[in-house]
Amino acid sequence: MTFVRAPLVSDLETQSLSRPSPARIGGLDAAEAQIAATTYETLDVKLDAARRLFWCHLRPLERPCFSPELLRDVAAMQRSIPQMFHRDLPAEESLRYFVCASAIPGIFNLGGDLGLFGSLIKQGDLAGLTRYGYAAVEAIHRNHVAFDLPVVTIALVQGDALGGGFECALAHDLIIAERSAKFGLPEVLFNLFPGMGAYSFLSRRLGRQAAEKFIFSGRIHTAQELHEIGLVDVLAEDGEGEAALLDYVDRNARWHNSRQATYRARRRVDPVELRELRDVVEVWAEAAIRLTDQDLRRMSRLTGAQDRRMSATAA
């Protein structure tokens, strides 16, 4: 087992892994076995070799948000994925699916690191906010483009996906959600807006007017509501999300090539470019620096609520 401690947000570049010969041993080659056995501080990963499906469960250490440590590990994990894809192997033996889920019961992810944001805003650290935002949207964009591989990316939401957690889910080809899952963009409550993909992804899925209405409302939406408007692709009963995902994969195994190619075409016809996401991050960071003390107190109360929820979940 290899324990990964990659750099923090300020330096997320990692070295490429060499690719061994793709000889198969028990359904895995040497590179796949190494990657599937890698351990991270804030992620749990495993490979379903039979389905050619890579699982990534988010496991933040403290607050259930995208901390710098979680972003660091996500970047390292994402850069390992291409090493599991071998163009000289038959398509049925190559990686087919990537799944992002959560190891925390009832919580997918609650979004950006509000404690860090508050500290950077008080210091007037525009560069620090921008650097965090860049790291977040780079991770989101890698999911959005499916690592530039013929794989299908799936977000399995079995709890609340708020703020950046919702933005993360929106970046995937498909969202499978359990009925009790909740989705929302609460940034408007402290006079900010979701700056790491929400506007880009929602405007393409719902149109500009509906996207802005969604963002300005600050409402929490049920999985059923989002299924009805097409943002959630598969609605599962509580406790059956993983079974629903595996059923979807098995039922569509015969047509994987068609589906991954269709999603790739969708990204080409209606692309979300990394440059666009980074430009929006800059708008977000400049808006964040302008928050008032009253806005920051509201943000702090939300941070406290997240901490209390994490403590209750751990207990």
XYZ file of C-alpha atoms in Angstrom:
315
model
C 0.000 0.000 0.000
C 1.280 3.429 -0.925
C 0.313 6.475 1.098
C 0.055 9.570 -1.077
C 0.926 12.990 0.263
C 0.792 15.263 -2.740
C 1.411 19.055 -2.553
C -1.331 21.366 -1.343
C -3.414 23.699 -3.510
C -0.507 26.005 -4.270
C 1.307 23.217 -6.159
C -0.937 20.411 -7.400
C 1.235 19.187 -10.262
C 2.262 15.542 -9.846
C 4.715 13.406 -11.722
C 3.395 11.044 -14.399
C 3.563 7.366 -13.585
C 5.381 5.079 -15.996
C 3.112 2.602 -17.727
C 4.062 -1.049 -17.320
C 3.295 -3.737 -19.848
C -0.471 -4.439 -19.823
C -0.183 -8.129 -18.954
C -3.336 -9.156 -17.088
C -3.111 -10.756 -13.651
C -6.406 -11.547 -11.992
C -8.199 -9.006 -14.188
C -5.690 -6.225 -13.383
C -2.354 -5.313 -14.867
C 0.542 -4.061 -12.741
C -0.291 -0.367 -13.176
C -3.965 -0.874 -12.339
C -3.153 -2.981 -9.299
C -0.796 -0.297 -8.000
C -3.308 2.511 -8.548
C -6.183 0.542 -7.027
C -4.022 -0.171 -3.962
C -2.977 3.459 -3.468
C -4.200 5.067 -0.245
C -4.908 8.757 0.212
C -5.381 10.871 3.289
C -8.862 12.056 2.247
C -10.038 9.543 -0.393
C -10.925 5.864 -0.569
C -10.364 4.275 -3.989
C -10.952 0.817 -5.417
C -11.401 -0.840 -8.794
C -14.262 -3.133 -9.784
C -12.207 -5.069 -12.327
C -15.149 -7.050 -13.700
C -17.118 -3.923 -14.610
C -14.000 -1.838 -15.382
C -15.308 0.707 -12.864
C -13.120 2.932 -10.671
C -14.631 4.041 -7.341
C -13.559 7.219 -5.559
C -15.175 7.974 -2.194
C -14.573 11.443 -0.748
C -13.477 11.226 2.899
C -12.510 14.704 4.192
C -10.921 14.624 7.628
C -12.789 17.425 9.387
C -15.482 19.605 7.828
C -17.158 17.763 4.905
C -15.982 20.293 2.332
C -13.375 20.617 -0.388
C -10.444 21.441 1.846
C -6.994 22.052 0.328
C -6.031 18.542 1.455
C -9.014 16.987 -0.328
C -8.310 18.992 -3.502
C -4.683 17.875 -3.317
C -5.651 14.195 -3.146
C -8.324 14.520 -5.835
C -5.742 16.027 -8.211
C -3.272 13.215 -7.524
C -5.962 10.556 -7.971
C -7.277 12.098 -11.205
C -3.824 12.161 -12.731
C -3.444 8.439 -12.042
C -6.588 7.505 -13.993
C -5.042 7.670 -17.511
C -2.493 5.076 -16.394
C -5.369 2.580 -16.129
C -6.360 2.999 -19.766
C -4.438 1.092 -22.419
C -5.227 1.835 -26.054
C -3.598 -1.440 -27.112
C -6.148 -3.488 -25.156
C -9.619 -4.479 -26.404
C -12.254 -1.898 -25.439
C -14.003 -4.344 -23.107
C -10.808 -4.694 -21.034
C -10.146 -0.955 -20.620
C -11.471 1.330 -17.906
C -15.090 2.222 -18.620
C -16.534 4.110 -15.655
C -15.397 6.539 -12.985
C -17.658 7.040 -9.952
C -17.397 9.845 -7.409
C -19.246 9.112 -4.159
C -18.872 9.915 -0.462
C -17.658 7.898 2.502
C -19.655 10.123 4.897
C -23.227 8.920 5.578
C -25.826 11.506 4.599
C -23.338 13.970 3.094
C -21.941 13.990 -0.439
C -20.067 17.251 0.049
C -21.022 20.634 1.513
C -18.869 22.711 -0.836
C -16.018 25.144 -0.482
C -13.870 25.526 2.612
C -15.760 28.423 4.228
C -13.372 28.640 7.158
C -10.471 29.131 4.769
C -12.476 31.611 2.707
C -13.263 33.725 5.762
C -9.617 33.806 6.796
C -8.389 34.752 3.312
C -11.058 37.454 2.960
C -10.115 39.034 6.293
C -6.487 39.103 5.156
C -7.461 40.621 1.809
C -5.712 37.701 0.115
C -7.174 37.823 -3.394
C -4.359 35.640 -4.740
C -5.089 32.938 -2.154
C -8.804 32.867 -2.999
C -8.027 32.712 -6.710
C -5.484 29.948 -6.213
C -8.023 27.856 -4.279
C -10.660 28.462 -6.963
C -8.295 27.482 -9.751
C -7.481 24.186 -8.007
C -11.196 23.463 -7.534
C -12.225 24.134 -11.136
C -9.246 22.239 -12.505
C -10.461 19.170 -10.604
C -14.040 19.788 -11.740
C -12.953 20.208 -15.354
C -10.989 16.933 -15.344
C -14.213 15.176 -14.323
C -16.193 17.126 -16.911
C -13.957 16.020 -19.801
C -13.766 12.459 -18.428
C -9.968 12.743 -18.182
C -9.929 12.919 -22.016
C -10.632 9.187 -22.070
C -13.529 7.084 -23.441
C -15.013 6.629 -19.976
C -18.345 7.654 -18.464
C -18.176 9.691 -15.248
C -20.908 9.277 -12.631
C -21.666 11.160 -9.417
C -23.410 8.944 -6.858
C -25.139 11.300 -4.406
C -26.336 9.620 -1.213
C -26.650 12.726 0.927
C -26.495 16.496 0.709
C -24.611 18.095 -2.185
C -24.423 21.822 -1.500
C -22.401 24.636 -3.050
C -19.207 23.204 -4.468
C -20.483 19.694 -3.739
C -23.352 20.304 -6.158
C -20.954 21.877 -8.679
C -18.782 18.764 -8.438
C -21.771 16.509 -9.140
C -22.899 18.639 -12.105
C -19.528 18.144 -13.798
C -20.112 14.413 -14.292
C -21.799 12.786 -17.283
C -24.518 11.348 -15.033
C -25.925 11.982 -11.561
C -27.477 9.069 -9.677
C -29.101 10.228 -6.451
C -30.993 8.611 -3.611
C -34.411 10.052 -2.893
C -33.414 11.738 0.405
C -30.449 13.576 -1.172
C -30.605 17.384 -1.142
C -29.052 19.839 -3.560
C -28.560 23.586 -3.312
C -26.397 26.650 -3.782
C -26.451 28.582 -0.482
C -23.815 31.186 -1.401
C -26.419 33.909 -1.917
C -27.200 33.692 1.831
C -23.888 35.405 2.580
C -24.014 37.729 -0.445
C -21.804 35.699 -2.768
C -22.439 33.380 -5.725
C -21.249 29.843 -6.553
C -18.101 30.537 -8.544
C -16.748 27.099 -9.382
C -18.904 25.829 -12.198
C -22.546 26.235 -11.214
C -23.364 29.021 -13.688
C -21.545 27.274 -16.537
C -23.141 23.857 -16.036
C -26.633 25.022 -15.060
C -26.938 27.527 -17.910
C -26.110 24.775 -20.401
C -28.563 22.345 -18.853
C -31.416 24.710 -17.959
C -30.783 27.945 -19.880
C -29.476 31.262 -18.552
C -32.708 32.520 -16.983
C -33.444 29.286 -15.122
C -29.821 29.014 -13.999
C -29.870 32.498 -12.479
C -33.198 31.809 -10.790
C -31.695 28.664 -9.285
C -28.618 30.527 -8.047
C -30.472 33.552 -6.652
C -33.077 31.484 -4.806
C -30.621 29.830 -2.398
C -33.233 27.072 -2.066
C -32.522 23.493 -1.107
C -33.958 21.103 -3.706
C -34.892 17.449 -3.389
C -33.513 14.753 -5.641
C -37.060 14.235 -6.921
C -37.297 17.886 -8.000
C -33.998 17.748 -9.849
C -34.934 14.452 -11.466
C -38.079 16.056 -12.849
C -36.093 18.844 -14.541
C -33.386 16.522 -15.827
C -30.466 17.383 -13.540
C -30.612 14.007 -11.782
C -30.492 11.174 -14.301
C -31.370 8.198 -12.082
C -33.465 8.458 -8.907
C -32.890 5.613 -6.457
C -34.605 4.705 -3.230
C -32.699 5.411 -0.031
C -30.009 2.841 0.620
C -30.184 1.567 -2.958
C -27.994 4.105 -4.735
C -25.044 1.797 -5.262
C -27.300 -1.020 -6.445
C -29.008 1.361 -8.878
C -25.630 2.473 -10.210
C -24.404 -1.086 -10.743
C -27.716 -1.984 -12.382
C -27.307 0.971 -14.757
C -23.757 -0.105 -15.622
C -24.765 -3.731 -16.211
C -27.833 -2.848 -18.296
C -25.827 -0.527 -20.519
C -22.659 -2.610 -20.836
C -23.513 -3.570 -24.409
C -23.873 0.105 -25.413
C -20.985 1.641 -23.493
C -19.178 2.757 -26.648
C -22.287 4.539 -27.907
C -22.964 6.280 -24.611
C -19.445 7.486 -23.894
C -19.186 8.784 -27.462
C -22.507 10.615 -27.101
C -21.351 12.326 -23.910
C -18.092 13.248 -25.617
C -20.089 14.754 -28.508
C -22.224 16.674 -26.007
C -19.097 18.241 -24.537
C -17.907 19.207 -28.012
C -21.227 20.736 -29.086
C -21.763 22.612 -25.815
C -18.328 22.811 -24.195
C -17.389 24.135 -20.783
C -13.783 25.198 -21.225
C -11.294 25.430 -18.376
C -10.536 29.032 -19.329
C -14.206 29.911 -18.784
C -14.211 28.285 -15.355
C -11.011 30.078 -14.368
C -12.402 33.441 -15.550
C -15.494 32.937 -13.378
C -13.255 32.051 -10.411
C -11.591 35.445 -10.798
C -14.997 37.162 -10.712
C -15.899 35.114 -7.629
C -12.644 35.950 -5.813
C -13.056 39.670 -6.468
C -16.642 39.515 -5.179
C -15.548 37.552 -2.099
C -12.982 40.213 -1.151
C -15.812 42.775 -1.071
C -17.888 40.883 1.513
C -18.784 42.918 4.578
C -18.366 41.946 8.220
C -22.070 41.138 8.307
C -21.672 38.816 5.304
C -18.714 37.116 6.969
C -20.719 36.555 10.150
C -23.376 34.781 8.084
C -20.671 32.681 6.457
C -19.236 31.860 9.884
C -22.640 30.683 11.142
C -22.927 28.352 8.159
C -19.416 27.067 8.837
C -20.404 26.343 12.439
C -23.503 24.478 11.276
C -21.333 22.322 9.013
C -18.981 21.541 11.894
C -21.849 20.553 14.161
C -23.309 18.320 11.479
C -19.989 16.591 10.921
C -19.623 16.038 14.670
C -23.125 14.550 14.855
C -22.385 12.274 11.893
C -19.141 11.086 13.461
C -20.927 10.386 16.746
